[in-house]
C-alpha angles and dihedrals in degrees: 000000000000129000137166122247121256094029118155121271111264094034108148114231099177147334112258094190091058097041093045091044092235129140111252091230090058095056095085097036090051090050099241109209128183112201128189135170095227127108092237129052097234093175137038135184128236104220092197097055102018091234120152107216140179113267103173137032111274117213111182093196090055094047102039113028114187091354120126097204116042119194136169117212122211136178121220116200127191124182132210092057104021113240123177122190132174119224121201115194115192114210110216117212122244123204093246098133127069122214114265136191123222093214120068089208135002127215128205129189110208124178118230089231091061107125122236113270095039113144127221125191117244129202116281117239119224124217121183089207120085139210115015091355093061125093108298105167147001133225127205125207115252116279139142100237110046142048134176130256106201118201127194120356096159120088091334129063113271122244130195137213128199111240121202108227098186137003118284124238111210091191091059097041123001094182128038118193118202136175118225115201123193116208125195127209098250126123104263093021124231122221140200129186143197132191118249117205115195117198112199112221133194121271126297097149103190123074125203115251130207119228090234132029091218128027123198128196139170126212133174117248091233094051110138123239113281095033111143116247103175142318119235125210127205129166136199123200092210121098131233119006089342088063100042110098128207124193125224138169118246115224110221123191109313096338119094112183089202089073092067106019138041124215124199104229093208102042103025091233114154120204136175115271109164139029115295118207119184090195091059096044127352098198140020128209107209125188117207126192125208112202129183124222099236122132086260101033118216120205140196126207122224131185126220123190110200116193116202110220112220119241123191095252100131123080119215118270122223123208117187123196111192116217100172122028123178098031118213114240090234094055111140121248111264096034114141113242100175144351117240125200121190119195134177124194092210121094135232115007089343088066098045112102141185128198134210142161124254123223130002116305135145089254136082138193118239122193113232104176129343104307096359119104140176124220105217137177111263104175144019117295124216118183092193089063098037128002102186136030125202101208113197116207116198124195124191129186127217096243126119109269093025118231124210141191134193136205129191118218116197109216114190118204115218121213125257122191096252101131126074120214112269134208125219093228133033091227134020124211117205120191113205127181115230120251093033111156121263113263096033117144108245102181143337117236116211125191124179125214116193091208121092139237115357091352089063098043105111127202124190132218138168125244137176133036130260115225090341090303117118109253089219088074090060106039143358130207132219104237092211105040101026093233111159110216125194116237095192141024109259124228114206092205091058102033124022101171143354135174140206141166129255116212117209114198128181125220099240124134088258101032120221124201145180134186140216130203115242118201115198114200117192114219119216122245124196095254101131125077120218116271121219112228128221140316089034097039099073110119114245095006123136109236111207135159130192126219128181121249089237093059112138127221109288094031111160111244107167143325122232115207125194138167135202123211091215124083140231116009089347088066097039104111132201128190126222129184129217120196134180113279114279095013105101093164103125137051132190131211106247092215102027102041091224114151113211137166118261095204144356118291119255134199090256093062120100121253093229122041117191109208128189117203117202116202113197132179125217098241127123105275097022119233123206146184131202136213129189123224124183112208112204120198114218128189103217128057088223090065091058097094119142109246101220116197112240112244116180110239126190116234093235095046093106097098132177089266091062090051092052092049092050092051091048093051092049091049094051091048093052092049090049093052092048090051092052092051092049094048092048091056092047097051092044089069093063119112124254116288126245127215122199118201127204134206091245092062098261125120140193128225122204136168127179106329095339124092131177134189119221120194128190128204134174103206093127139024088271124074112243119212125185123187121187135159117268123188096208137018110268122249120267094028140117122240113222122186130196113208130201093266092064091250122124131209134185103243101183137010116207121200110295134162096219122034114215120228119273115259118257129227095279091064098256127153116186119222130165109248098164119123123174093351093290116141115214138176123200126177120190124187139173120287138178117261114259114182116209130197116284113271096019124093117249109227107183095098123095113278127225104249128202116254106188094145103025143010099261126193129209118220118229117258119269115280097023111146127226094242096039110162100211135063122206123196131193110236133200135358124324135072140212111334093018113140117260122259109242119215135194117261111279096024121119117227108250093229095046097084126139131206103197129198104032132100092196127122121224115205125181112193135175129185117220092230097049097202098164142000090271088074090071114052147130116228128200119197146126128280095256094057090049091054091051093051091046091052093050092049091050092052091052091049093049090052091049092049091047091052090049091051091051090052091051091051 
């Protein structure tokens, strides 16, 4: 475009919509932007019409001083799609400045002997306008002596010299006053004038002359002071002082050559004096005057054109105009972030530049036009990985050596809600004790969002149901803190676990969310007392049981059953028996609840024995329940009829459920019997056992690849037996084997100080079991295996009874087979009704040991008298032999009792 200076504001210089071939309605939607590097916005765009109009006063002389062609450069940017165009606006000059002279008046000294045709320099007029509006000619006021010689007037400013037309006559006119008028080329032209005063001097009729009419020289802009530029030469044909020439600079207008150069007045040598800058001015026109020293000096004018040679002494300059800062992290590739302009004050190749980016960044520099670039996005942006980029722009020129400059652009990345809140674990387990108060804080959920500000602000909510029950009836959640609060007190017996989901949602414009599964597990508390089951649980009923007078020790009286609604140790029950003081006739299995007799009845025993059974759980603190049972002793076996309590039963009460239960019980019983038969056949194939004795009274039992150590002690009135596996027979012991023919041989004798006596034919081996002078008798027989709960002692094996007055024997428990493959021993102090010994989880009760794979019976007997070593022995034999001996012993005892009764009578 082209426009004259000083036009009115709002003057339209062109239509961008038309020239860019864009619909006027798209200018605003495509974000039309006109960018310039000037301090003022000289032009603006009308989005409705697409016109580009003048917005500020344009003064060509202010914008483009001493420049022939004045242009303003603009950048037009359109988005969607991106379009970049360069606009060049040429500012046309107006003739708004008149020529002026620096001098108010100008004086000339001219000798009267000056010949006609002599030229005299006149002041140079200045005109701020250029081109055709600059000074084109001069006019001289009317006179008879002088005329003007006008030089130039084309592209360059015209200059004028005063020409003497005829010899002066000082006697006629000593002073001649003239008016010099400068005229520019405008239409209409502007003028400016100055007064010329000519002083007529006396004769010096020869004028100095330069060897050339125009001198030319070249000098580098970085030439140091004192560097030679050129040497002038002028001669004068006169002699003496009239022929001696001196050289001087002529100051013209506002340029004084003496500021930059030095001239030797005697030799005419010109050297560099000041700093030369090609970028400030590339050439100087210097006028030199040669003057003689005559009484009436005559002078000659010479012209010197000095060209300043450019040197690459200016580094490029980078100007960055930001269009988008901060930049969203979801900005598309190719989006313009900033405009970059690179300039260099040097000329030629020294002023040619190229730009690039340093380092690796998701941006790149695209060249738009010459030294104009766009900084655009070249890769994906992620604020969570990097929130700011320091983009370094480097510009180099083409000079030798090349100069460079750099500029750092800080590009901030703004956050976009592109990350959902996250949980550290896929599922969260919360353990809650039952009976906790309502409103208690159960857990605090925490979700992390890598975004910032509102995009990272997380709120929590509940979702989903648990077992078709709304989770909001169980718990609530604080939406800000994530605290999970109980809305009810939980009962482990009613609800053991439930689950739900927690939804974490951020506060972004487009919210993102994620959820986590929360499992709530209710922990049991000991809040339920044991409950006695029928038939002893009926309220107000009298519980009584009958036993015959002839009942032996171990006779089954009753079985108490109880349950506890709790679980684990809180539901693990133990039974304890309380008898009248001095009775000590009954015992109860601590884990089974079976009440049995401890000994035979005597005439001194009461006929009715009131018993109180205490059932306790293993919780902390322990809870308990009691039941009373009256045991009545009857004489005749006929009287022992179970007094069943009459419960009215409907005739049609036998339902399908009863039938299913009956079938299930029969099936389990059949499978159990088959398993026992199979196991009996398997264990019968084992090899004969071996028993190793030790000098300290302990012994080891082994069969096949299994071996056990059994130790005896006599610290209390009860015999203590410990059996534990041993890999090898201990040192200083004897190895005893029992073969299939029920004969036993000593297979190996290890070193021992005292050799025990050899066993006799009835399989006896004497060993001293006395400790502290206490006589004891223990008889251990085979028993079926009964597994108790972990941590509670199983008490259905035969106990070791005291035998202070007689060598007592304990009968095996009911149901024990002849070839039973496990032995159970009672360990430690305590008797019937003693409280159970509680163990830690994983420990094995010390009395619950098993010696598998042998049908043998171990009996340890001691006579109170202790006459010989045969009173202390261990016997090994089969079940049948034990029964025979037991029968003989019973007969002897009955005879003895009968004789005693006869004596009493």
